[in-house]
């Protein structure tokens, strides 16, 4: 039974999830190239990829609670891929800002990084994601041993920075940043409950 | 920290617009080879044409922003905070009958039908730059008349030092007003000399036709040297007052949006630079001009004022 399940996962589950994760990027790119992102396509492309980066961070963080709730280990099989997609979307978001939005205006970009808290924070979140992406392979996991887990706890800080970044760039309407903050709060609560060893249900 | 200036070549000199346009064409045809383009769903409703003359003296000769962008990319929070919400929901707004209350320090106060307000004015087209505080800009061919001409008819008294404008409050037709993103109704204001400046315009249409609802039908203000949010839409009240009136964005975030809100590349928004802007339809950002390029007509009104303090 478990052999069949693994087979299904490797042959169908993973490619399927991979394709689904890539879909937002493909759709956004297609619409950008075909001038279907409205009057200010660069703004929509940059912002949408950023939102997908945040969504994938939260999805990645929901794997462990999901595993605990289902009492099954298979969700863990997808965690690395989802985490790398979070990095992918944040990378596209940043590239879109640097290339499409600022068009390599380094003076302006540097001024943004040091003067604008939302850019400083967003950039920090990206920089902190790099070591996580680099050490996401099996080799680095083995090499880092217990430190791997310590290092990857950075994801909590990154998620907080990402939500703060969203809050700081919004003009008056805080609806969506609040939604993400609440979701992140829920994901943290799950973990706190576990660490405080409060029984779940029983 | 020392920020070194790069060479004398500005990005705008490296790649010009025509190159960008060809680049997009290239990408479109390339993508088009593989994938069928979607059919555009933007509603192409036809508003009635307005008789008008072209006022060349007050118009820029820059390339107009296309009609579809002007009518589909709007900040009109009464219909929602997304840029696309106004075009989606403004349909339900009843713009006829419409009346405007004129009150305060004025000899002829009253509630006037829009038709009576408009009757004595002949309409003209003025092509103005519009600079949004969010760093995008457009070039819009407005149809309307000078606000000063209207003000003179109602004879404000010597106590009228400011003019306050109010947008319609009607949550049943303006779904955005059901959420308190801003305080409703939306209010804006000008100093009386700003209101009387020949550039200050009341618009009832654009592109030669009656104002689309998402752009502030049936009548809106256009103050081209100030950030877009000063140009209040769907006006129902014009009050002449002695003291500086409250303004919506100032109430919402006083450290970010001042009463004057003159376009000024030297004074940053606390969260972003105002040095550059993206003209809708263009790829590279262009430099933002002081007073949005209208300094010749308006700078004298602010002589001696510290524009960092009075932002």
Tab-separated table of C-alpha atoms in Angstrom:
chain	number	residue	atom	x	y	z
A	1	UNK	CA	0.000	0.000	0.000
A	2	UNK	CA	2.684	2.450	1.035
A	3	UNK	CA	4.761	1.488	-1.988
A	4	UNK	CA	1.854	2.284	-4.269
A	5	UNK	CA	1.353	5.559	-2.515
A	6	UNK	CA	4.989	6.576	-2.948
A	7	UNK	CA	4.831	5.589	-6.578
A	8	UNK	CA	1.734	7.753	-7.073
A	9	UNK	CA	3.411	10.623	-5.305
A	10	UNK	CA	6.581	10.532	-7.369
A	11	UNK	CA	4.919	9.966	-10.721
A	12	UNK	CA	1.756	12.033	-10.439
A	13	UNK	CA	1.576	13.983	-7.162
A	14	UNK	CA	4.825	15.891	-7.428
A	15	UNK	CA	4.651	16.790	-11.125
A	16	UNK	CA	1.041	17.842	-10.656
A	17	UNK	CA	1.793	20.093	-7.674
A	18	UNK	CA	4.827	21.473	-9.499
A	19	UNK	CA	2.702	22.419	-12.510
A	20	UNK	CA	0.026	23.968	-10.291
A	21	UNK	CA	2.634	26.046	-8.454
A	22	UNK	CA	4.043	27.317	-11.712
A	23	UNK	CA	0.641	28.191	-13.148
A	24	UNK	CA	0.285	31.686	-11.593
A	25	UNK	CA	3.671	32.677	-13.003
A	26	UNK	CA	2.826	31.338	-16.453
A	27	UNK	CA	-0.542	33.086	-16.481
A	28	UNK	CA	0.903	36.386	-15.285
A	29	UNK	CA	3.700	36.222	-17.849
A	30	UNK	CA	1.303	35.351	-20.632
A	31	UNK	CA	-0.952	38.267	-19.707
A	32	UNK	CA	2.018	40.623	-19.386
A	33	UNK	CA	3.293	39.727	-22.843
A	34	UNK	CA	-0.172	40.036	-24.357
A	35	UNK	CA	-0.872	43.371	-22.700
A	36	UNK	CA	-3.727	41.961	-20.621
A	37	UNK	CA	-2.658	43.263	-17.218
A	38	UNK	CA	-4.476	46.575	-17.536
A	39	UNK	CA	-3.149	50.094	-17.889
A	40	UNK	CA	-0.183	49.646	-15.535
A	41	UNK	CA	1.036	46.111	-16.308
A	42	UNK	CA	4.413	46.411	-14.596
A	43	UNK	CA	2.798	47.337	-11.298
A	44	UNK	CA	0.334	44.428	-11.504
A	45	UNK	CA	3.055	41.935	-12.500
A	46	UNK	CA	5.381	43.004	-9.685
A	47	UNK	CA	2.677	43.072	-7.034
A	48	UNK	CA	1.038	39.794	-8.077
A	49	UNK	CA	4.309	37.848	-7.992
A	50	UNK	CA	4.999	39.322	-4.561
A	51	UNK	CA	1.597	38.204	-3.323
A	52	UNK	CA	2.239	34.699	-4.658
A	53	UNK	CA	5.578	34.676	-2.831
A	54	UNK	CA	3.763	35.482	0.409
A	55	UNK	CA	1.071	32.886	-0.300
A	56	UNK	CA	3.690	30.196	-0.887
A	57	UNK	CA	5.465	31.144	2.338
A	58	UNK	CA	2.206	30.624	4.211
A	59	UNK	CA	1.430	27.402	2.317
A	60	UNK	CA	4.883	26.089	3.199
A	61	UNK	CA	4.327	26.982	6.843
A	62	UNK	CA	1.007	25.154	6.853
A	63	UNK	CA	2.588	21.796	5.940
A	64	UNK	CA	3.634	20.894	9.475
A	65	UNK	CA	0.216	21.710	11.012
A	66	UNK	CA	-1.402	19.787	8.167
A	67	UNK	CA	0.791	16.778	8.922
A	68	UNK	CA	-0.184	16.962	12.595
A	69	UNK	CA	-3.874	17.311	11.894
A	70	UNK	CA	-3.964	14.482	9.338
A	71	UNK	CA	-1.545	12.392	11.402
A	72	UNK	CA	0.090	11.456	8.094
A	73	UNK	CA	3.563	12.224	6.888
A	74	UNK	CA	2.969	12.618	3.163
A	75	UNK	CA	2.495	16.422	3.252
A	76	UNK	CA	6.153	16.678	4.268
A	77	UNK	CA	7.103	15.322	0.844
A	78	UNK	CA	5.961	18.593	-0.681
A	79	UNK	CA	7.408	21.070	1.769
A	80	UNK	CA	10.728	21.639	0.041
A	81	UNK	CA	9.125	22.187	-3.353
A	82	UNK	CA	6.628	24.651	-1.915
A	83	UNK	CA	9.365	26.502	-0.066
A	84	UNK	CA	11.423	26.759	-3.228
A	85	UNK	CA	8.404	28.120	-5.057
A	86	UNK	CA	8.077	30.794	-2.373
A	87	UNK	CA	11.689	31.710	-3.125
A	88	UNK	CA	10.982	31.589	-6.875
A	89	UNK	CA	8.038	34.004	-6.664
A	90	UNK	CA	9.877	36.388	-4.335
A	91	UNK	CA	12.811	36.302	-6.774
A	92	UNK	CA	10.520	37.147	-9.716
A	93	UNK	CA	8.886	39.884	-7.596
A	94	UNK	CA	12.284	41.427	-6.828
A	95	UNK	CA	13.534	41.034	-10.406
A	96	UNK	CA	10.394	42.688	-11.703
A	97	UNK	CA	11.022	45.640	-9.379
A	98	UNK	CA	14.682	45.924	-10.391
A	99	UNK	CA	14.267	45.360	-14.117
A	100	UNK	CA	10.762	46.324	-15.210
A	101	UNK	CA	9.951	48.934	-12.568
A	102	UNK	CA	13.283	50.671	-11.926
A	103	UNK	CA	15.049	49.492	-15.094
A	104	UNK	CA	18.437	49.132	-13.363
A	105	UNK	CA	18.366	52.663	-11.961
A	106	UNK	CA	20.822	51.637	-9.233
A	107	UNK	CA	20.996	55.072	-7.659
A	108	UNK	CA	17.240	55.110	-7.176
A	109	UNK	CA	17.196	51.454	-6.069
A	110	UNK	CA	19.889	52.041	-3.454
A	111	UNK	CA	18.070	55.148	-2.209
A	112	UNK	CA	14.926	53.016	-1.918
A	113	UNK	CA	16.706	50.321	0.072
A	114	UNK	CA	18.176	52.692	2.631
A	115	UNK	CA	15.336	55.232	2.832
A	116	UNK	CA	12.114	53.248	2.403
A	117	UNK	CA	11.315	50.899	5.279
A	118	UNK	CA	9.048	48.723	3.157
A	119	UNK	CA	11.835	48.165	0.631
A	120	UNK	CA	14.447	47.658	3.363
A	121	UNK	CA	12.238	45.039	4.976
A	122	UNK	CA	11.289	43.372	1.692
A	123	UNK	CA	14.914	43.209	0.640
A	124	UNK	CA	15.927	41.744	4.023
A	125	UNK	CA	13.292	39.044	3.654
A	126	UNK	CA	14.678	38.149	0.233
A	127	UNK	CA	18.292	38.073	1.445
A	128	UNK	CA	17.295	35.827	4.347
A	129	UNK	CA	15.547	33.461	1.935
A	130	UNK	CA	18.754	32.863	-0.033
A	131	UNK	CA	20.519	30.609	2.544
A	132	UNK	CA	17.315	28.625	2.954
A	133	UNK	CA	17.045	28.027	-0.784
A	134	UNK	CA	20.745	27.169	-1.063
A	135	UNK	CA	20.591	24.642	1.785
A	136	UNK	CA	17.362	23.016	0.696
A	137	UNK	CA	19.043	20.023	-0.946
A	138	UNK	CA	19.725	16.665	0.718
A	139	UNK	CA	23.481	17.168	0.690
A	140	UNK	CA	23.327	20.413	2.665
A	141	UNK	CA	20.745	18.933	5.024
A	142	UNK	CA	23.142	16.117	5.892
A	143	UNK	CA	26.117	18.424	6.167
A	144	UNK	CA	24.425	20.913	8.450
A	145	UNK	CA	22.826	18.271	10.639
A	146	UNK	CA	21.007	19.818	13.582
A	147	UNK	CA	21.988	23.299	12.442
A	148	UNK	CA	19.877	22.833	9.336
A	149	UNK	CA	16.721	22.968	11.411
A	150	UNK	CA	17.999	25.976	13.331
A	151	UNK	CA	18.828	27.790	10.112
A	152	UNK	CA	15.462	27.042	8.589
A	153	UNK	CA	13.659	28.527	11.580
A	154	UNK	CA	14.497	31.796	9.795
A	155	UNK	CA	11.385	31.195	7.739
A	156	UNK	CA	9.265	32.483	10.652
A	157	UNK	CA	11.115	35.783	10.662
A	158	UNK	CA	10.914	35.965	6.857
A	159	UNK	CA	7.150	35.458	6.904
A	160	UNK	CA	6.757	38.225	9.493
A	161	UNK	CA	8.940	40.563	7.416
A	162	UNK	CA	6.888	39.756	4.316
A	163	UNK	CA	3.602	40.650	6.021
A	164	UNK	CA	5.082	43.858	7.454
A	165	UNK	CA	6.404	44.714	3.962
A	166	UNK	CA	2.842	44.345	2.627
A	167	UNK	CA	1.370	46.502	5.425
A	168	UNK	CA	3.866	49.298	4.797
A	169	UNK	CA	3.239	49.699	1.101
A	170	UNK	CA	-0.548	49.789	1.216
A	171	UNK	CA	-2.457	53.059	0.911
A	172	UNK	CA	-5.407	53.182	3.355
A	173	UNK	CA	-6.919	49.768	2.554
A	174	UNK	CA	-5.401	47.247	4.975
A	175	UNK	CA	-7.826	44.435	4.207
A	176	UNK	CA	-5.444	42.012	2.468
A	177	UNK	CA	-2.387	42.659	4.651
A	178	UNK	CA	-4.656	41.981	7.642
A	179	UNK	CA	-5.893	38.723	6.116
A	180	UNK	CA	-2.304	37.508	5.665
A	181	UNK	CA	-1.340	38.657	9.163
A	182	UNK	CA	-4.246	36.686	10.654
A	183	UNK	CA	-3.356	33.571	8.643
A	184	UNK	CA	0.255	33.825	9.756
A	185	UNK	CA	-0.926	34.309	13.344
A	186	UNK	CA	-2.986	31.110	13.063
A	187	UNK	CA	0.010	29.174	11.751
A	188	UNK	CA	2.103	30.441	14.662
A	189	UNK	CA	-0.626	29.506	17.129
A	190	UNK	CA	-0.554	25.907	15.914
A	191	UNK	CA	3.133	25.738	16.663
A	192	UNK	CA	2.872	27.432	20.045
A	193	UNK	CA	0.189	24.956	21.066
A	194	UNK	CA	2.502	22.143	20.142
A	195	UNK	CA	5.469	23.581	22.021
A	196	UNK	CA	3.339	24.259	25.080
A	197	UNK	CA	2.212	20.630	24.648
A	198	UNK	CA	-1.432	21.524	24.923
A	199	UNK	CA	-3.450	18.541	23.837
A	200	UNK	CA	-5.189	18.920	20.487
A	201	UNK	CA	-8.728	17.681	20.902
A	202	UNK	CA	-8.194	14.741	23.272
B	1	UNK	CA	26.600	57.138	3.390
B	2	UNK	CA	27.957	58.621	0.201
B	3	UNK	CA	25.859	57.875	-2.823
B	4	UNK	CA	27.969	58.255	-5.904
B	5	UNK	CA	26.294	59.719	-8.931
B	6	UNK	CA	26.438	57.497	-11.963
B	7	UNK	CA	27.621	58.910	-15.300
B	8	UNK	CA	25.844	61.645	-17.168
B	9	UNK	CA	23.756	59.256	-19.225
B	10	UNK	CA	20.258	59.048	-17.821
B	11	UNK	CA	18.301	55.815	-18.296
B	12	UNK	CA	15.846	57.810	-20.359
B	13	UNK	CA	18.587	58.495	-22.855
B	14	UNK	CA	19.575	54.884	-23.246
B	15	UNK	CA	16.305	53.435	-24.476
B	16	UNK	CA	13.594	55.605	-25.875
B	17	UNK	CA	9.909	54.953	-26.081
B	18	UNK	CA	9.867	53.808	-29.679
B	19	UNK	CA	12.394	51.110	-28.889
B	20	UNK	CA	10.224	49.994	-26.040
B	21	UNK	CA	7.163	49.910	-28.259
B	22	UNK	CA	8.969	47.735	-30.780
B	23	UNK	CA	10.109	45.504	-27.957
B	24	UNK	CA	6.543	44.977	-26.863
B	25	UNK	CA	5.451	44.337	-30.446
B	26	UNK	CA	8.168	41.756	-30.709
B	27	UNK	CA	7.069	40.056	-27.533
B	28	UNK	CA	3.428	40.132	-28.583
B	29	UNK	CA	4.041	38.572	-31.963
B	30	UNK	CA	6.349	35.982	-30.471
B	31	UNK	CA	3.831	35.017	-27.809
B	32	UNK	CA	1.059	35.194	-30.385
B	33	UNK	CA	2.718	32.497	-32.435
B	34	UNK	CA	2.178	29.999	-29.692
B	35	UNK	CA	-0.985	31.197	-27.999
B	36	UNK	CA	-4.213	32.713	-29.159
B	37	UNK	CA	-4.816	36.173	-27.681
B	38	UNK	CA	-7.844	36.533	-25.438
B	39	UNK	CA	-10.735	38.676	-26.522
B	40	UNK	CA	-10.745	41.965	-24.654
B	41	UNK	CA	-13.698	42.251	-22.309
B	42	UNK	CA	-13.544	45.963	-21.529
B	43	UNK	CA	-16.975	47.475	-21.946
B	44	UNK	CA	-16.978	49.952	-24.785
B	45	UNK	CA	-20.027	51.981	-23.864
B	46	UNK	CA	-20.718	55.069	-25.857
B	47	UNK	CA	-21.358	58.295	-23.987
B	48	UNK	CA	-23.032	61.232	-25.708
B	49	UNK	CA	-20.793	63.689	-27.529
B	50	UNK	CA	-20.307	67.180	-26.046
B	51	UNK	CA	-20.082	70.338	-28.111
B	52	UNK	CA	-16.835	72.103	-27.289
B	53	UNK	CA	-13.960	74.217	-28.554
B	54	UNK	CA	-10.306	73.278	-28.134
B	55	UNK	CA	-8.364	75.476	-25.748
B	56	UNK	CA	-4.852	75.179	-27.194
B	57	UNK	CA	-3.397	77.754	-24.841
B	58	UNK	CA	-4.065	75.592	-21.800
B	59	UNK	CA	-3.321	72.252	-23.460
B	60	UNK	CA	-0.189	70.170	-23.622
B	61	UNK	CA	0.742	68.718	-26.997
B	62	UNK	CA	1.963	65.495	-25.408
B	63	UNK	CA	0.625	62.151	-26.616
B	64	UNK	CA	-2.795	61.418	-25.115
B	65	UNK	CA	-3.188	58.428	-22.826
B	66	UNK	CA	-5.510	56.007	-24.602
B	67	UNK	CA	-9.207	56.096	-23.764
B	68	UNK	CA	-9.265	52.491	-22.496
B	69	UNK	CA	-6.571	53.216	-19.888
B	70	UNK	CA	-8.166	56.455	-18.720
B	71	UNK	CA	-11.508	54.706	-18.212
B	72	UNK	CA	-10.272	51.405	-16.755
B	73	UNK	CA	-7.483	52.440	-14.365
B	74	UNK	CA	-9.027	54.670	-11.719
B	75	UNK	CA	-8.682	55.602	-8.095
B	76	UNK	CA	-12.264	56.188	-7.002
B	77	UNK	CA	-12.466	54.502	-3.602
B	78	UNK	CA	-16.239	55.029	-3.454
B	79	UNK	CA	-16.392	52.043	-5.818
B	80	UNK	CA	-13.587	50.007	-4.247
B	81	UNK	CA	-9.863	50.308	-3.737
B	82	UNK	CA	-8.788	48.265	-6.767
B	83	UNK	CA	-7.899	50.266	-9.856
B	84	UNK	CA	-10.394	48.189	-11.823
B	85	UNK	CA	-13.299	48.467	-9.347
B	86	UNK	CA	-14.616	51.869	-10.534
B	87	UNK	CA	-14.977	50.659	-14.123
B	88	UNK	CA	-16.754	47.544	-12.828
B	89	UNK	CA	-19.188	49.142	-10.386
B	90	UNK	CA	-19.680	52.791	-11.359
B	91	UNK	CA	-22.408	51.746	-13.776
B	92	UNK	CA	-24.974	51.678	-10.975
B	93	UNK	CA	-24.470	55.342	-10.073
B	94	UNK	CA	-27.464	57.573	-10.872
B	95	UNK	CA	-26.088	60.827	-12.266
B	96	UNK	CA	-29.379	62.332	-13.374
B	97	UNK	CA	-31.038	64.098	-11.648
B	98	UNK	CA	-28.026	65.744	-10.007
B	99	UNK	CA	-27.838	68.857	-7.896
B	100	UNK	CA	-25.068	70.828	-6.278
B	101	UNK	CA	-25.446	72.736	-3.039
B	102	UNK	CA	-23.575	76.024	-2.954
B	103	UNK	CA	-23.268	77.499	0.515
B	104	UNK	CA	-21.116	79.328	3.028
B	105	UNK	CA	-19.651	82.777	2.479
B	106	UNK	CA	-21.450	83.444	-0.769
B	107	UNK	CA	-24.083	85.923	-1.965
B	108	UNK	CA	-26.181	83.386	-3.866
B	109	UNK	CA	-26.340	80.172	-1.872
B	110	UNK	CA	-28.762	77.405	-2.797
B	111	UNK	CA	-29.309	73.971	-4.166
B	112	UNK	CA	-29.008	74.098	-7.945
B	113	UNK	CA	-29.837	71.535	-10.601
B	114	UNK	CA	-26.793	70.534	-12.597
B	115	UNK	CA	-28.456	71.814	-15.788
B	116	UNK	CA	-28.788	75.281	-14.235
B	117	UNK	CA	-25.187	75.170	-13.058
B	118	UNK	CA	-23.937	74.278	-16.530
B	119	UNK	CA	-26.264	76.459	-18.669
B	120	UNK	CA	-24.206	79.694	-18.863
B	121	UNK	CA	-20.888	77.946	-19.528
B	122	UNK	CA	-19.536	77.063	-22.946
B	123	UNK	CA	-17.432	73.938	-22.901
B	124	UNK	CA	-13.816	73.693	-23.929
B	125	UNK	CA	-11.272	70.910	-24.200
B	126	UNK	CA	-8.090	71.118	-22.177
B	127	UNK	CA	-5.386	68.478	-22.400
B	128	UNK	CA	-3.789	68.240	-18.979
B	129	UNK	CA	-1.174	66.055	-17.406
B	130	UNK	CA	-2.503	64.100	-14.421
B	131	UNK	CA	0.045	63.000	-11.806
B	132	UNK	CA	-1.110	60.498	-9.197
B	133	UNK	CA	0.604	60.401	-5.806
B	134	UNK	CA	1.239	56.705	-6.539
B	135	UNK	CA	3.823	57.680	-9.182
B	136	UNK	CA	1.877	57.087	-12.358
B	137	UNK	CA	0.629	59.739	-14.744
B	138	UNK	CA	-1.646	60.223	-17.726
B	139	UNK	CA	-2.447	62.871	-20.328
B	140	UNK	CA	-6.188	63.463	-20.391
B	141	UNK	CA	-8.319	65.535	-22.796
B	142	UNK	CA	-10.910	66.948	-20.383
B	143	UNK	CA	-14.078	68.759	-21.429
B	144	UNK	CA	-15.389	71.427	-19.085
B	145	UNK	CA	-14.980	75.012	-18.000
B	146	UNK	CA	-12.940	77.148	-15.665
B	147	UNK	CA	-13.897	76.884	-11.980
B	148	UNK	CA	-13.269	80.633	-11.633
B	149	UNK	CA	-16.125	81.345	-14.065
B	150	UNK	CA	-18.512	79.359	-11.898
B	151	UNK	CA	-17.295	80.900	-8.638
B	152	UNK	CA	-17.809	84.445	-9.937
B	153	UNK	CA	-21.489	83.714	-10.667
B	154	UNK	CA	-22.252	82.908	-7.054
B	155	UNK	CA	-20.397	85.940	-5.701
B	156	UNK	CA	-18.349	84.746	-2.735
B	157	UNK	CA	-17.891	87.350	0.010
B	158	UNK	CA	-14.561	88.699	1.231
B	159	UNK	CA	-14.684	86.148	4.053
B	160	UNK	CA	-14.440	83.271	1.571
B	161	UNK	CA	-10.786	82.307	1.907
B	162	UNK	CA	-11.142	78.640	1.009
B	163	UNK	CA	-13.414	76.470	-1.116
B	164	UNK	CA	-14.496	73.070	0.116
B	165	UNK	CA	-15.806	70.339	-2.194
B	166	UNK	CA	-17.806	67.269	-1.221
B	167	UNK	CA	-18.412	64.050	-3.157
B	168	UNK	CA	-21.766	62.278	-3.195
B	169	UNK	CA	-22.414	59.925	-0.257
B	170	UNK	CA	-24.697	57.132	-1.455
B	171	UNK	CA	-23.582	53.700	-0.214
B	172	UNK	CA	-26.474	52.010	-2.033
B	173	UNK	CA	-24.841	52.925	-5.327
B	174	UNK	CA	-21.249	53.328	-4.176
B	175	UNK	CA	-20.255	49.971	-2.663
B	176	UNK	CA	-16.850	51.222	-1.530
B	177	UNK	CA	-18.565	53.518	0.974
B	178	UNK	CA	-19.773	50.475	2.935
B	179	UNK	CA	-16.210	50.062	4.204
B	180	UNK	CA	-14.560	52.826	6.204
B	181	UNK	CA	-11.311	52.863	4.216
B	182	UNK	CA	-11.611	56.658	4.244
B	183	UNK	CA	-14.053	58.896	6.073
B	184	UNK	CA	-17.123	59.374	3.889
B	185	UNK	CA	-18.147	61.541	2.192
B	186	UNK	CA	-14.873	62.382	0.462
B	187	UNK	CA	-13.946	66.038	0.921
B	188	UNK	CA	-11.346	68.243	-0.700
B	189	UNK	CA	-10.419	71.883	-0.606
B	190	UNK	CA	-8.504	74.686	-2.270
B	191	UNK	CA	-7.368	78.110	-1.161
B	192	UNK	CA	-9.519	80.714	-2.923
B	193	UNK	CA	-6.623	81.895	-5.111
B	194	UNK	CA	-5.982	78.312	-6.174
B	195	UNK	CA	-9.657	77.872	-6.952
B	196	UNK	CA	-9.634	81.096	-8.999
B	197	UNK	CA	-6.474	80.162	-10.925
B	198	UNK	CA	-7.280	79.951	-14.650
B	199	UNK	CA	-5.933	76.386	-14.779
B	200	UNK	CA	-8.418	75.063	-12.234
B	201	UNK	CA	-11.081	73.246	-14.162
B	202	UNK	CA	-14.495	71.688	-13.681
B	203	UNK	CA	-14.781	68.757	-16.059
B	204	UNK	CA	-18.002	67.206	-17.319
B	205	UNK	CA	-16.448	64.995	-19.981
B	206	UNK	CA	-13.339	63.557	-21.588
B	207	UNK	CA	-12.322	62.564	-25.091
B	208	UNK	CA	-15.133	64.782	-26.446
B	209	UNK	CA	-17.862	62.874	-24.643
B	210	UNK	CA	-19.873	62.957	-21.424
B	211	UNK	CA	-17.809	61.982	-18.361
B	212	UNK	CA	-17.707	58.204	-17.807
B	213	UNK	CA	-19.034	57.411	-14.334
B	214	UNK	CA	-15.765	55.825	-13.189
B	215	UNK	CA	-14.001	59.118	-13.922
B	216	UNK	CA	-16.246	61.177	-11.664
B	217	UNK	CA	-19.502	61.853	-13.490
B	218	UNK	CA	-21.349	64.057	-13.800
B	219	UNK	CA	-18.947	66.797	-12.696
B	220	UNK	CA	-15.483	66.736	-11.168
B	221	UNK	CA	-12.611	69.011	-10.344
B	222	UNK	CA	-9.283	68.964	-12.220
B	223	UNK	CA	-6.296	70.666	-10.575
B	224	UNK	CA	-3.417	69.643	-12.821
B	225	UNK	CA	-0.493	70.874	-10.685
B	226	UNK	CA	-1.612	68.888	-7.639
B	227	UNK	CA	-1.631	65.140	-6.980
B	228	UNK	CA	-4.673	63.416	-8.445
B	229	UNK	CA	-6.590	62.969	-5.209
B	230	UNK	CA	-7.139	66.743	-4.993
B	231	UNK	CA	-9.234	66.504	-8.166
B	232	UNK	CA	-12.414	65.431	-6.382
B	233	UNK	CA	-15.066	63.502	-8.303
B	234	UNK	CA	-18.884	63.489	-8.465
B	235	UNK	CA	-19.266	66.796	-6.643
B	236	UNK	CA	-22.514	67.546	-4.734
B	237	UNK	CA	-21.450	70.494	-2.584
B	238	UNK	CA	-19.238	73.536	-3.009
B	239	UNK	CA	-18.818	75.539	0.194
B	240	UNK	CA	-17.052	78.858	0.648
B	241	UNK	CA	-15.375	78.929	4.050
B	242	UNK	CA	-13.099	81.076	6.177
B	243	UNK	CA	-10.743	78.389	7.464
B	244	UNK	CA	-8.753	75.652	5.821
B	245	UNK	CA	-11.257	72.818	5.296
B	246	UNK	CA	-10.510	69.188	6.168
B	247	UNK	CA	-9.452	66.989	3.246
B	248	UNK	CA	-9.958	63.230	3.090
B	249	UNK	CA	-6.431	61.952	2.547
B	250	UNK	CA	-5.053	64.412	5.067
B	251	UNK	CA	-7.542	63.074	7.626
B	252	UNK	CA	-6.485	59.532	6.773
B	253	UNK	CA	-2.702	60.057	6.999
B	254	UNK	CA	-1.742	63.651	7.887
B	255	UNK	CA	2.009	63.022	7.725
B	256	UNK	CA	1.716	61.665	4.185
B	257	UNK	CA	-0.847	63.907	2.510
B	258	UNK	CA	-0.912	67.633	3.151
B	259	UNK	CA	-3.559	70.206	2.331
B	260	UNK	CA	-1.642	71.639	-0.616
B	261	UNK	CA	-0.439	68.396	-2.223
B	262	UNK	CA	1.366	70.204	-5.013
B	263	UNK	CA	3.294	67.878	-7.306
B	264	UNK	CA	6.879	68.241	-6.097
B	265	UNK	CA	9.743	65.901	-7.059
B	266	UNK	CA	11.874	67.319	-4.228
B	267	UNK	CA	9.480	66.394	-1.433
B	268	UNK	CA	9.199	62.641	-0.996
B	269	UNK	CA	6.126	60.837	0.167
B	270	UNK	CA	7.321	59.404	3.519
B	271	UNK	CA	7.206	55.918	2.038
B	272	UNK	CA	8.350	56.503	-1.531
B	273	UNK	CA	10.244	58.957	-3.714
B	274	UNK	CA	8.295	61.362	-5.919
B	275	UNK	CA	11.215	62.086	-8.266
B	276	UNK	CA	9.940	59.917	-11.073
B	277	UNK	CA	6.682	58.692	-12.505
B	278	UNK	CA	5.510	56.130	-14.997
B	279	UNK	CA	3.406	57.620	-17.768
B	280	UNK	CA	0.718	55.024	-18.430
B	281	UNK	CA	1.594	53.264	-21.694
B	282	UNK	CA	5.323	53.887	-21.342
B	283	UNK	CA	8.015	51.547	-20.095
B	284	UNK	CA	10.730	53.791	-18.682
B	285	UNK	CA	9.907	56.162	-15.870
B	286	UNK	CA	10.185	59.853	-16.599
B	287	UNK	CA	11.247	62.665	-14.294
B	288	UNK	CA	8.419	64.307	-12.373
B	289	UNK	CA	8.252	68.066	-12.949
B	290	UNK	CA	7.793	70.693	-10.269
B	291	UNK	CA	4.077	71.600	-10.086
B	292	UNK	CA	3.623	68.854	-12.711
B	293	UNK	CA	5.063	71.256	-15.272
B	294	UNK	CA	2.601	74.072	-14.519
B	295	UNK	CA	5.009	76.227	-12.509
B	296	UNK	CA	4.731	79.168	-14.869
B	297	UNK	CA	1.019	79.500	-14.094
B	298	UNK	CA	0.986	78.557	-10.401
B	299	UNK	CA	4.391	78.980	-8.733
B	300	UNK	CA	3.714	82.617	-7.813
B	301	UNK	CA	0.864	81.543	-5.506
B	302	UNK	CA	3.363	79.743	-3.274
B	303	UNK	CA	6.161	82.306	-3.274
B	304	UNK	CA	7.876	82.473	0.097
B	305	UNK	CA	6.197	79.299	1.352
B	306	UNK	CA	8.299	76.425	2.641
B	307	UNK	CA	6.974	73.667	0.396
B	308	UNK	CA	8.526	70.993	2.614
B	309	UNK	CA	6.380	72.204	5.475
B	310	UNK	CA	3.307	72.929	3.374
B	311	UNK	CA	3.361	69.700	1.353
